[in-house]
């Protein structure tokens, strides 16, 4: 090899090395919530391995596609194909327990309703959910942002509560891990303070979001362990720092952190190794509370591995009346218009949720519209309608309510209009802040239509 060729080879190696260093540097500087404004960003949407396995009907990373007996899968279940689970048609009947409690709350001003809102990157940073929460609390009462995890990829982008945490927490998510050290918490995550020689901390501060301007009745939720030495130190606003011990004797344990509703709160965890830590709850115990359990890249299928016994324990503490499933963005775009695999496996998911939260009704929200460049113009992804139909079918099979977000936002071609009207990002998939507010309004209005139908037919 000539000296000239050697020189070019060395330069090429240096260029590649510098490129890697620059990429890694910018990767860590990028904000947590980042959706490209460029067309074609859809390829960056991920799908969890359980969905990949179920789609191909083969194993992926050792995960076997979801299996269930035929009575639960819907294969032999007799379903009236004429039954429409849409709330304003037949589906309001599937939310009758929720609507009955809503009516009692409306008429008497007493009682408490809790909603679990499961989703993906559409709800990242509390998008959509924070405005659904505000709508309910404005009309039926309730103060507080609800459940907040120990850490979050989107904490820096969340407007409903300021959220900071130390970087030494060990976390596991049901999107990435099949068998955690301890069962996943109610949001599909579990956290550990592994090193007893270190301090682990979280810090929250209430913001200006309506009905969430204080950290109402701050309460820690944690799991069972053999550690009798663990304790937390609590700084609420400018009060004196206090110390409280942890008693990890039950599947789900609670610890009240303040006798009042502070604006800011810091909690330090000491010698808490081996104890699963789940998160904090902030609510005033009245009206309606909506918890955001969104996890990026989630197809919804990981909900099938939530542990019913642990979820029953969470339910005894938090008392859920409605479970909302809002998925779709991470299931689109994989080259197939056949979503029977998703319909079947999400039927299993919903049946597991009925076991986990036996007193709660379930509401399915369909995929939104999404646009791709087809023959030179941005058009609705051909997979959107088949996926929305599959979601409607598993709502029908499981006795769940159903909202077609695709139709509510305008149907075919609507995402292009939303982008043109500056209510969605130029990835033609995700809504921006103003668009999220409008989507929340559309969802709330559909729920309210079902409630009106329920009252009319009582």
CSV table of C-alpha atoms in Angstrom, one decimal:
chain,number,residue,atom,x,y,z
A,1,UNK,CA,0.0,0.0,0.0
A,2,UNK,CA,1.4,3.4,-1.0
A,3,UNK,CA,2.1,6.2,1.5
A,4,UNK,CA,-0.7,8.2,-0.1
A,5,UNK,CA,-3.2,5.4,0.5
A,6,UNK,CA,-2.0,5.0,4.1
A,7,UNK,CA,-2.6,8.8,4.6
A,8,UNK,CA,-6.2,8.6,3.2
A,9,UNK,CA,-6.9,5.5,5.4
A,10,UNK,CA,-5.7,7.2,8.6
A,11,UNK,CA,-7.7,10.3,7.7
A,12,UNK,CA,-10.8,8.2,7.2
A,13,UNK,CA,-10.4,6.5,10.5
A,14,UNK,CA,-10.0,9.9,12.3
A,15,UNK,CA,-13.1,11.2,10.5
A,16,UNK,CA,-15.2,8.3,11.6
A,17,UNK,CA,-14.0,8.5,15.2
A,18,UNK,CA,-14.7,12.2,15.4
A,19,UNK,CA,-18.2,11.6,13.9
A,20,UNK,CA,-19.0,9.1,16.7
A,21,UNK,CA,-17.8,11.5,19.4
A,22,UNK,CA,-19.8,14.4,18.0
A,23,UNK,CA,-22.9,12.2,17.7
A,24,UNK,CA,-22.7,11.0,21.3
A,25,UNK,CA,-22.1,14.5,22.5
A,26,UNK,CA,-25.2,15.9,20.8
A,27,UNK,CA,-27.2,12.8,21.8
A,28,UNK,CA,-26.8,13.7,25.5
A,29,UNK,CA,-27.5,17.4,24.9
A,30,UNK,CA,-30.8,16.9,23.1
A,31,UNK,CA,-34.0,17.6,25.1
A,32,UNK,CA,-36.0,14.7,26.5
A,33,UNK,CA,-39.1,15.3,24.4
A,34,UNK,CA,-38.0,15.7,20.8
A,35,UNK,CA,-40.2,15.1,17.8
A,36,UNK,CA,-38.6,16.1,14.6
A,37,UNK,CA,-40.3,18.8,12.5
A,38,UNK,CA,-39.1,17.0,9.3
A,39,UNK,CA,-41.2,14.7,7.2
A,40,UNK,CA,-40.0,11.2,7.5
A,41,UNK,CA,-39.5,11.2,11.3
A,42,UNK,CA,-42.1,8.4,11.6
A,43,UNK,CA,-39.3,5.8,11.2
A,44,UNK,CA,-38.0,6.8,14.6
A,45,UNK,CA,-41.2,5.6,16.4
A,46,UNK,CA,-40.4,2.4,18.2
A,47,UNK,CA,-42.5,-0.7,19.0
A,48,UNK,CA,-41.9,-2.7,22.1
A,49,UNK,CA,-40.6,-6.3,21.6
A,50,UNK,CA,-43.8,-7.9,22.7
A,51,UNK,CA,-45.6,-6.2,19.8
A,52,UNK,CA,-42.9,-7.2,17.4
A,53,UNK,CA,-43.1,-10.8,18.6
A,54,UNK,CA,-46.9,-10.8,18.4
A,55,UNK,CA,-46.9,-9.3,14.9
A,56,UNK,CA,-44.6,-11.9,13.5
A,57,UNK,CA,-46.0,-14.7,15.7
A,58,UNK,CA,-42.5,-15.7,16.5
A,59,UNK,CA,-40.3,-15.1,19.5
A,60,UNK,CA,-38.3,-11.9,19.9
A,61,UNK,CA,-35.6,-11.5,22.6
A,62,UNK,CA,-37.0,-14.5,24.3
A,63,UNK,CA,-40.5,-13.1,24.6
A,64,UNK,CA,-43.2,-15.4,23.4
A,65,UNK,CA,-46.3,-13.9,21.8
A,66,UNK,CA,-49.2,-13.5,24.2
A,67,UNK,CA,-51.2,-16.6,24.6
A,68,UNK,CA,-54.6,-17.2,26.3
A,69,UNK,CA,-57.3,-19.7,26.2
A,70,UNK,CA,-59.9,-19.5,23.5
A,71,UNK,CA,-62.6,-18.1,25.7
A,72,UNK,CA,-60.5,-15.1,26.4
A,73,UNK,CA,-58.9,-14.6,23.0
A,74,UNK,CA,-62.2,-13.9,21.3
A,75,UNK,CA,-61.6,-16.8,18.8
A,76,UNK,CA,-64.7,-18.6,19.9
A,77,UNK,CA,-66.4,-15.8,21.8
A,78,UNK,CA,-69.8,-15.0,20.3
A,79,UNK,CA,-70.0,-11.3,19.6
A,80,UNK,CA,-72.8,-9.3,18.1
A,81,UNK,CA,-71.2,-7.7,15.1
A,82,UNK,CA,-74.0,-5.1,15.1
A,83,UNK,CA,-73.0,-3.9,18.6
A,84,UNK,CA,-71.3,-0.6,18.3
A,85,UNK,CA,-69.0,0.2,21.3
A,86,UNK,CA,-68.9,3.9,20.5
A,87,UNK,CA,-70.0,5.8,23.6
A,88,UNK,CA,-72.8,7.8,22.0
A,89,UNK,CA,-74.3,4.7,20.4
A,90,UNK,CA,-74.1,1.4,22.4
A,91,UNK,CA,-70.8,1.8,24.2
A,92,UNK,CA,-72.1,4.1,27.0
A,93,UNK,CA,-73.6,0.9,28.5
A,94,UNK,CA,-70.0,-0.4,28.9
A,95,UNK,CA,-69.2,2.5,31.1
A,96,UNK,CA,-72.3,2.4,33.2
A,97,UNK,CA,-70.5,1.9,36.6
A,98,UNK,CA,-68.3,4.9,35.8
A,99,UNK,CA,-71.3,7.0,34.7
A,100,UNK,CA,-73.3,6.0,37.7
A,101,UNK,CA,-70.6,7.3,40.0
A,102,UNK,CA,-70.3,10.4,37.9
A,103,UNK,CA,-74.0,11.1,38.3
A,104,UNK,CA,-73.8,10.7,42.0
A,105,UNK,CA,-70.8,13.1,42.2
A,106,UNK,CA,-72.7,15.6,40.0
A,107,UNK,CA,-75.9,15.4,42.0
A,108,UNK,CA,-74.6,15.2,45.5
A,109,UNK,CA,-71.1,16.6,45.3
A,110,UNK,CA,-69.9,13.6,47.3
A,111,UNK,CA,-67.6,10.8,46.4
A,112,UNK,CA,-64.4,10.4,44.5
A,113,UNK,CA,-63.6,9.1,41.1
A,114,UNK,CA,-60.2,8.0,39.8
A,115,UNK,CA,-59.2,7.4,36.2
A,116,UNK,CA,-56.0,5.6,35.0
A,117,UNK,CA,-54.9,6.9,31.6
A,118,UNK,CA,-52.5,4.5,29.9
A,119,UNK,CA,-50.7,5.7,26.8
A,120,UNK,CA,-47.5,6.2,24.8
A,121,UNK,CA,-45.6,9.2,23.5
A,122,UNK,CA,-48.8,11.0,22.5
A,123,UNK,CA,-49.2,11.6,26.3
A,124,UNK,CA,-45.5,12.3,26.9
A,125,UNK,CA,-45.0,15.2,29.3
A,126,UNK,CA,-48.7,14.8,30.4
A,127,UNK,CA,-49.8,16.0,27.0
A,128,UNK,CA,-53.6,15.5,26.4
A,129,UNK,CA,-54.0,13.9,29.9
A,130,UNK,CA,-53.3,17.1,31.8
A,131,UNK,CA,-56.2,18.8,29.8
A,132,UNK,CA,-58.5,15.8,30.2
A,133,UNK,CA,-57.8,16.1,33.9
A,134,UNK,CA,-58.5,19.8,33.9
A,135,UNK,CA,-61.8,19.3,32.1
A,136,UNK,CA,-63.0,16.8,34.6
A,137,UNK,CA,-61.9,18.8,37.6
A,138,UNK,CA,-63.4,22.0,36.3
A,139,UNK,CA,-66.8,20.3,36.0
A,140,UNK,CA,-66.8,17.9,38.9
A,141,UNK,CA,-64.2,19.1,41.4
A,142,UNK,CA,-60.9,17.6,42.5
A,143,UNK,CA,-57.5,19.1,43.0
A,144,UNK,CA,-54.1,17.5,42.3
A,145,UNK,CA,-52.0,16.1,39.5
A,146,UNK,CA,-52.4,12.5,40.8
A,147,UNK,CA,-49.7,9.8,40.5
A,148,UNK,CA,-46.2,10.8,39.5
A,149,UNK,CA,-43.4,8.3,39.1
A,150,UNK,CA,-39.9,8.5,40.6
A,151,UNK,CA,-38.3,9.4,37.3
A,152,UNK,CA,-39.4,10.1,33.7
A,153,UNK,CA,-37.8,10.6,30.4
A,154,UNK,CA,-40.1,13.5,29.8
A,155,UNK,CA,-39.9,15.1,33.3
A,156,UNK,CA,-38.2,18.2,31.9
A,157,UNK,CA,-41.0,18.8,29.4
A,158,UNK,CA,-43.9,18.3,31.8
A,159,UNK,CA,-45.9,21.5,32.5
A,160,UNK,CA,-48.3,20.1,35.1
A,161,UNK,CA,-45.7,19.5,37.7
A,162,UNK,CA,-42.0,20.3,37.9
A,163,UNK,CA,-40.1,17.0,38.4
A,164,UNK,CA,-36.4,16.5,39.2
A,165,UNK,CA,-34.6,13.4,40.5
A,166,UNK,CA,-31.1,12.1,41.2
A,167,UNK,CA,-29.5,10.1,38.4
A,168,UNK,CA,-28.5,7.1,40.5
A,169,UNK,CA,-32.0,5.5,40.6
A,170,UNK,CA,-32.1,2.0,39.1
A,171,UNK,CA,-35.3,1.7,37.1
A,172,UNK,CA,-37.1,-1.1,35.1
A,173,UNK,CA,-39.9,-0.6,32.6
A,174,UNK,CA,-42.3,-3.2,31.2
A,175,UNK,CA,-41.4,-1.9,27.7
A,176,UNK,CA,-37.8,-3.0,28.1
A,177,UNK,CA,-37.8,-5.8,30.7
A,178,UNK,CA,-39.9,-8.9,30.8
A,179,UNK,CA,-38.9,-10.1,34.3
A,180,UNK,CA,-38.2,-7.3,36.7
A,181,UNK,CA,-36.5,-7.7,40.1
A,182,UNK,CA,-39.9,-7.0,41.6
A,183,UNK,CA,-43.3,-6.8,39.9
A,184,UNK,CA,-43.9,-3.6,37.9
A,185,UNK,CA,-45.8,-0.9,39.6
A,186,UNK,CA,-49.1,0.5,38.4
A,187,UNK,CA,-47.5,2.6,35.7
A,188,UNK,CA,-45.4,-0.3,34.4
A,189,UNK,CA,-42.2,0.8,36.2
A,190,UNK,CA,-40.4,0.0,39.4
A,191,UNK,CA,-37.5,1.9,41.0
A,192,UNK,CA,-34.7,0.9,43.4
A,193,UNK,CA,-32.2,2.8,45.6
A,194,UNK,CA,-29.6,0.1,45.2
A,195,UNK,CA,-26.6,1.5,47.1
A,196,UNK,CA,-27.3,2.0,50.9
A,197,UNK,CA,-24.2,4.3,51.0
A,198,UNK,CA,-25.8,6.8,48.6
A,199,UNK,CA,-28.7,9.2,48.9
A,200,UNK,CA,-31.5,9.0,46.3
A,201,UNK,CA,-33.8,11.9,45.9
A,202,UNK,CA,-36.8,13.3,44.1
A,203,UNK,CA,-38.1,16.9,43.9
A,204,UNK,CA,-41.5,18.1,42.8
A,205,UNK,CA,-42.9,21.6,42.5
A,206,UNK,CA,-46.5,22.5,41.6
A,207,UNK,CA,-47.1,24.6,38.6
A,208,UNK,CA,-49.9,26.8,37.3
A,209,UNK,CA,-51.9,24.1,35.6
A,210,UNK,CA,-55.6,24.5,36.6
A,211,UNK,CA,-56.5,22.5,39.8
A,212,UNK,CA,-52.8,21.4,40.2
A,213,UNK,CA,-51.3,24.5,41.9
A,214,UNK,CA,-50.4,22.6,45.0
A,215,UNK,CA,-49.0,19.2,45.8
A,216,UNK,CA,-52.2,17.9,47.5
A,217,UNK,CA,-51.8,15.5,50.4
A,218,UNK,CA,-48.4,14.2,49.2
A,219,UNK,CA,-48.1,10.4,49.7
A,220,UNK,CA,-45.4,8.0,48.9
A,221,UNK,CA,-46.2,4.5,47.5
A,222,UNK,CA,-43.7,1.7,47.9
A,223,UNK,CA,-43.6,-2.1,48.0
A,224,UNK,CA,-42.6,-5.0,50.2
A,225,UNK,CA,-39.1,-5.7,51.4
A,226,UNK,CA,-37.0,-7.1,54.3
A,227,UNK,CA,-35.3,-3.8,55.0
A,228,UNK,CA,-36.1,-2.3,58.4
A,229,UNK,CA,-33.4,0.4,58.2
A,230,UNK,CA,-34.9,2.5,55.4
A,231,UNK,CA,-36.1,6.0,56.0
A,232,UNK,CA,-36.8,9.2,54.1
A,233,UNK,CA,-36.1,12.9,54.9
A,234,UNK,CA,-38.8,15.3,53.8
A,235,UNK,CA,-38.5,19.0,53.0
A,236,UNK,CA,-41.9,20.6,52.2
A,237,UNK,CA,-41.7,24.2,51.2
A,238,UNK,CA,-39.6,26.0,53.9
A,239,UNK,CA,-40.7,23.8,56.7
A,240,UNK,CA,-38.1,22.1,58.9
A,241,UNK,CA,-36.8,18.8,57.4
A,242,UNK,CA,-38.4,15.8,59.0
A,243,UNK,CA,-37.4,12.1,59.0
A,244,UNK,CA,-39.8,9.2,58.6
A,245,UNK,CA,-39.1,5.5,58.6
A,246,UNK,CA,-40.4,3.1,55.9
A,247,UNK,CA,-42.3,0.0,56.9
A,248,UNK,CA,-42.3,-2.3,53.8
A,249,UNK,CA,-44.6,-5.0,55.1
A,250,UNK,CA,-47.4,-5.0,52.5
A,251,UNK,CA,-47.5,-5.4,48.7
A,252,UNK,CA,-48.3,-1.6,48.5
A,253,UNK,CA,-47.4,0.7,51.4
A,254,UNK,CA,-48.3,4.4,51.8
A,255,UNK,CA,-46.6,7.1,53.7
A,256,UNK,CA,-48.1,10.5,54.2
A,257,UNK,CA,-45.4,13.1,53.8
A,258,UNK,CA,-47.0,16.3,55.0
A,259,UNK,CA,-50.1,17.4,56.9
A,260,UNK,CA,-50.7,20.2,54.5
A,261,UNK,CA,-50.6,20.9,50.7
A,262,UNK,CA,-47.1,22.3,50.0
A,263,UNK,CA,-46.0,24.0,46.8
A,264,UNK,CA,-42.7,22.2,46.6
A,265,UNK,CA,-41.4,18.9,48.1
A,266,UNK,CA,-38.1,17.1,48.2
A,267,UNK,CA,-37.8,13.6,49.5
A,268,UNK,CA,-34.4,11.9,50.2
A,269,UNK,CA,-34.3,8.1,50.4
A,270,UNK,CA,-31.7,6.6,52.8
A,271,UNK,CA,-30.7,3.0,53.2
A,272,UNK,CA,-33.7,2.0,51.1
A,273,UNK,CA,-32.0,-0.8,49.1
A,274,UNK,CA,-34.1,-3.8,48.2
A,275,UNK,CA,-37.4,-1.9,48.6
A,276,UNK,CA,-39.4,-1.4,45.4
A,277,UNK,CA,-40.3,2.3,45.2
A,278,UNK,CA,-43.3,3.2,42.9
A,279,UNK,CA,-44.0,6.9,43.1
A,280,UNK,CA,-46.0,9.6,44.7
A,281,UNK,CA,-49.7,10.6,44.7
A,282,UNK,CA,-51.0,14.1,44.9
A,283,UNK,CA,-54.8,14.5,45.3
A,284,UNK,CA,-57.2,16.2,47.7
A,285,UNK,CA,-59.5,13.1,48.1
A,286,UNK,CA,-62.5,14.7,46.4
A,287,UNK,CA,-63.9,15.0,42.9
A,288,UNK,CA,-62.1,13.4,40.0
A,289,UNK,CA,-58.4,12.5,39.7
A,290,UNK,CA,-56.7,11.4,36.5
A,291,UNK,CA,-53.3,9.6,36.6
A,292,UNK,CA,-51.0,9.7,33.5
A,293,UNK,CA,-49.4,6.3,33.0
A,294,UNK,CA,-47.8,7.0,29.6
A,295,UNK,CA,-44.6,5.2,28.6
A,296,UNK,CA,-42.8,5.9,25.3
A,297,UNK,CA,-42.7,3.2,22.6
A,298,UNK,CA,-45.5,1.3,24.2
A,299,UNK,CA,-47.9,-0.7,22.0
A,300,UNK,CA,-50.2,-1.5,25.0
A,301,UNK,CA,-49.3,-5.2,25.0
A,302,UNK,CA,-46.9,-4.9,28.0
A,303,UNK,CA,-50.0,-4.3,30.1
A,304,UNK,CA,-50.7,-8.0,29.9
A,305,UNK,CA,-47.8,-8.6,32.3
A,306,UNK,CA,-49.0,-6.4,35.1
A,307,UNK,CA,-49.3,-8.6,38.2
A,308,UNK,CA,-53.0,-8.9,39.2
A,309,UNK,CA,-52.2,-9.3,42.9
A,310,UNK,CA,-50.0,-6.2,43.1
A,311,UNK,CA,-52.6,-4.3,41.0
A,312,UNK,CA,-55.4,-5.3,43.3
A,313,UNK,CA,-53.3,-3.9,46.2
A,314,UNK,CA,-52.8,-0.6,44.3
A,315,UNK,CA,-56.5,-0.6,43.6
A,316,UNK,CA,-57.3,-0.9,47.3
A,317,UNK,CA,-55.3,2.3,47.9
A,318,UNK,CA,-56.3,4.3,44.8
A,319,UNK,CA,-59.8,2.9,43.9
A,320,UNK,CA,-60.0,3.1,40.1
A,321,UNK,CA,-63.3,3.6,38.3
A,322,UNK,CA,-62.2,4.0,34.7
A,323,UNK,CA,-59.2,2.7,32.8
A,324,UNK,CA,-58.4,4.5,29.5
A,325,UNK,CA,-56.2,2.9,26.9
A,326,UNK,CA,-54.8,5.3,24.3
A,327,UNK,CA,-52.4,3.5,21.9
A,328,UNK,CA,-51.7,3.3,18.2
A,329,UNK,CA,-48.7,5.4,17.2
A,330,UNK,CA,-46.2,2.6,17.9
A,331,UNK,CA,-48.2,0.0,16.1
A,332,UNK,CA,-48.5,1.8,12.7
A,333,UNK,CA,-46.0,1.7,10.0
A,334,UNK,CA,-44.7,-1.8,9.9
A,335,UNK,CA,-45.8,-2.9,6.4
A,336,UNK,CA,-49.0,-4.7,7.2
A,337,UNK,CA,-52.7,-3.8,7.0
A,338,UNK,CA,-53.7,-6.9,9.0
A,339,UNK,CA,-54.1,-6.1,12.7
A,340,UNK,CA,-55.8,-9.3,13.8
A,341,UNK,CA,-52.7,-10.1,15.8
A,342,UNK,CA,-53.1,-6.8,17.7
A,343,UNK,CA,-56.8,-7.3,18.2
A,344,UNK,CA,-56.3,-10.7,19.6
A,345,UNK,CA,-53.5,-9.8,22.0
A,346,UNK,CA,-55.1,-6.5,23.2
A,347,UNK,CA,-58.2,-8.6,24.0
A,348,UNK,CA,-55.9,-10.5,26.4
A,349,UNK,CA,-54.6,-7.2,27.8
A,350,UNK,CA,-58.1,-5.9,28.5
A,351,UNK,CA,-59.1,-9.2,30.2
A,352,UNK,CA,-56.0,-8.9,32.4
A,353,UNK,CA,-57.0,-5.3,33.3
A,354,UNK,CA,-60.4,-6.5,34.4
A,355,UNK,CA,-58.7,-8.9,36.8
A,356,UNK,CA,-56.3,-6.1,38.0
A,357,UNK,CA,-59.0,-3.5,38.5
A,358,UNK,CA,-62.3,-5.4,38.9
A,359,UNK,CA,-64.4,-2.3,39.8
A,360,UNK,CA,-63.3,-0.2,36.8
A,361,UNK,CA,-64.8,0.1,33.3
A,362,UNK,CA,-62.5,0.3,30.3
A,363,UNK,CA,-62.4,2.9,27.5
A,364,UNK,CA,-60.4,2.4,24.3
A,365,UNK,CA,-59.2,5.4,22.4
A,366,UNK,CA,-58.2,4.6,18.8
A,367,UNK,CA,-55.2,5.7,16.9
A,368,UNK,CA,-55.2,9.3,15.6
A,369,UNK,CA,-54.8,10.0,11.9
A,370,UNK,CA,-51.2,9.9,10.6
A,371,UNK,CA,-49.9,11.0,7.3
A,372,UNK,CA,-47.2,9.7,5.0
A,373,UNK,CA,-45.8,10.9,1.7
A,374,UNK,CA,-47.6,8.8,-1.0
A,375,UNK,CA,-47.1,9.6,-4.6
A,376,UNK,CA,-45.5,12.9,-3.7
A,377,UNK,CA,-48.2,14.2,-1.4
A,378,UNK,CA,-48.9,13.8,2.3
A,379,UNK,CA,-51.9,11.4,2.8
A,380,UNK,CA,-53.4,9.3,5.5
A,381,UNK,CA,-51.3,6.2,6.2
A,382,UNK,CA,-53.3,3.2,4.7
A,383,UNK,CA,-52.8,1.4,8.0
A,384,UNK,CA,-54.7,3.9,10.1
A,385,UNK,CA,-58.2,2.7,9.4
A,386,UNK,CA,-57.4,-1.1,9.7
A,387,UNK,CA,-55.8,-0.4,13.1
A,388,UNK,CA,-58.7,1.7,14.3
A,389,UNK,CA,-61.1,-1.1,13.2
A,390,UNK,CA,-59.1,-3.6,15.1
A,391,UNK,CA,-59.2,-1.4,18.2
A,392,UNK,CA,-63.0,-1.1,17.8
A,393,UNK,CA,-63.3,-4.9,17.5
A,394,UNK,CA,-61.4,-5.6,20.7
A,395,UNK,CA,-63.5,-3.0,22.5
A,396,UNK,CA,-66.6,-4.8,21.3
A,397,UNK,CA,-65.2,-8.2,22.3
A,398,UNK,CA,-64.3,-7.0,25.8
A,399,UNK,CA,-67.3,-4.9,26.6
A,400,UNK,CA,-65.3,-1.7,26.6
A,401,UNK,CA,-66.3,1.8,25.5
A,402,UNK,CA,-64.7,3.1,22.3
A,403,UNK,CA,-63.8,6.6,21.0
A,404,UNK,CA,-62.5,6.9,17.4
A,405,UNK,CA,-59.9,9.7,17.7
A,406,UNK,CA,-59.3,9.3,14.0
A,407,UNK,CA,-62.9,10.3,13.2
A,408,UNK,CA,-63.2,12.9,16.0
A,409,UNK,CA,-60.2,14.8,14.6
A,410,UNK,CA,-61.7,14.8,11.1
A,411,UNK,CA,-61.0,11.4,9.5
A,412,UNK,CA,-59.1,10.9,6.3
A,413,UNK,CA,-56.6,13.6,5.6
A,414,UNK,CA,-57.1,15.3,8.9
A,415,UNK,CA,-53.5,15.1,10.2
A,416,UNK,CA,-52.4,17.2,7.2
A,417,UNK,CA,-54.9,19.8,8.2
A,418,UNK,CA,-53.8,19.8,11.8
A,419,UNK,CA,-50.2,20.2,10.8
A,420,UNK,CA,-51.1,23.1,8.4
A,421,UNK,CA,-53.1,24.7,11.2
A,422,UNK,CA,-50.1,24.4,13.5
A,423,UNK,CA,-51.7,21.9,15.9
A,424,UNK,CA,-49.4,19.0,15.1
A,425,UNK,CA,-45.7,18.5,14.5
A,426,UNK,CA,-44.3,17.9,11.0
A,427,UNK,CA,-43.7,14.3,11.8
A,428,UNK,CA,-47.4,14.1,10.9
A,429,UNK,CA,-47.9,11.9,14.0
A,430,UNK,CA,-47.7,13.8,17.3
A,431,UNK,CA,-49.8,16.8,18.4
A,432,UNK,CA,-48.1,19.9,19.8
A,433,UNK,CA,-49.3,21.8,22.9
A,434,UNK,CA,-52.3,23.5,21.3
A,435,UNK,CA,-53.3,20.4,19.4
A,436,UNK,CA,-53.1,18.3,22.5
A,437,UNK,CA,-55.5,20.7,24.2
A,438,UNK,CA,-58.0,20.3,21.3
A,439,UNK,CA,-57.6,16.5,21.4
A,440,UNK,CA,-58.3,16.5,25.1
A,441,UNK,CA,-61.4,18.5,24.5
A,442,UNK,CA,-62.6,16.1,21.8
A,443,UNK,CA,-62.0,13.1,24.1
A,444,UNK,CA,-63.8,14.8,27.0
A,445,UNK,CA,-66.8,15.7,24.7
A,446,UNK,CA,-67.1,12.1,23.5
A,447,UNK,CA,-67.1,10.9,27.1
A,448,UNK,CA,-69.7,13.5,27.9
A,449,UNK,CA,-71.9,12.4,25.0
A,450,UNK,CA,-71.9,8.9,26.5
A,451,UNK,CA,-72.8,10.3,29.9
A,452,UNK,CA,-75.7,12.2,28.3
A,453,UNK,CA,-76.9,9.0,26.6
A,454,UNK,CA,-76.6,7.2,29.9
A,455,UNK,CA,-78.7,9.7,31.8
A,456,UNK,CA,-81.3,9.7,29.0
A,457,UNK,CA,-81.8,6.0,29.2
A,458,UNK,CA,-81.9,5.6,33.0
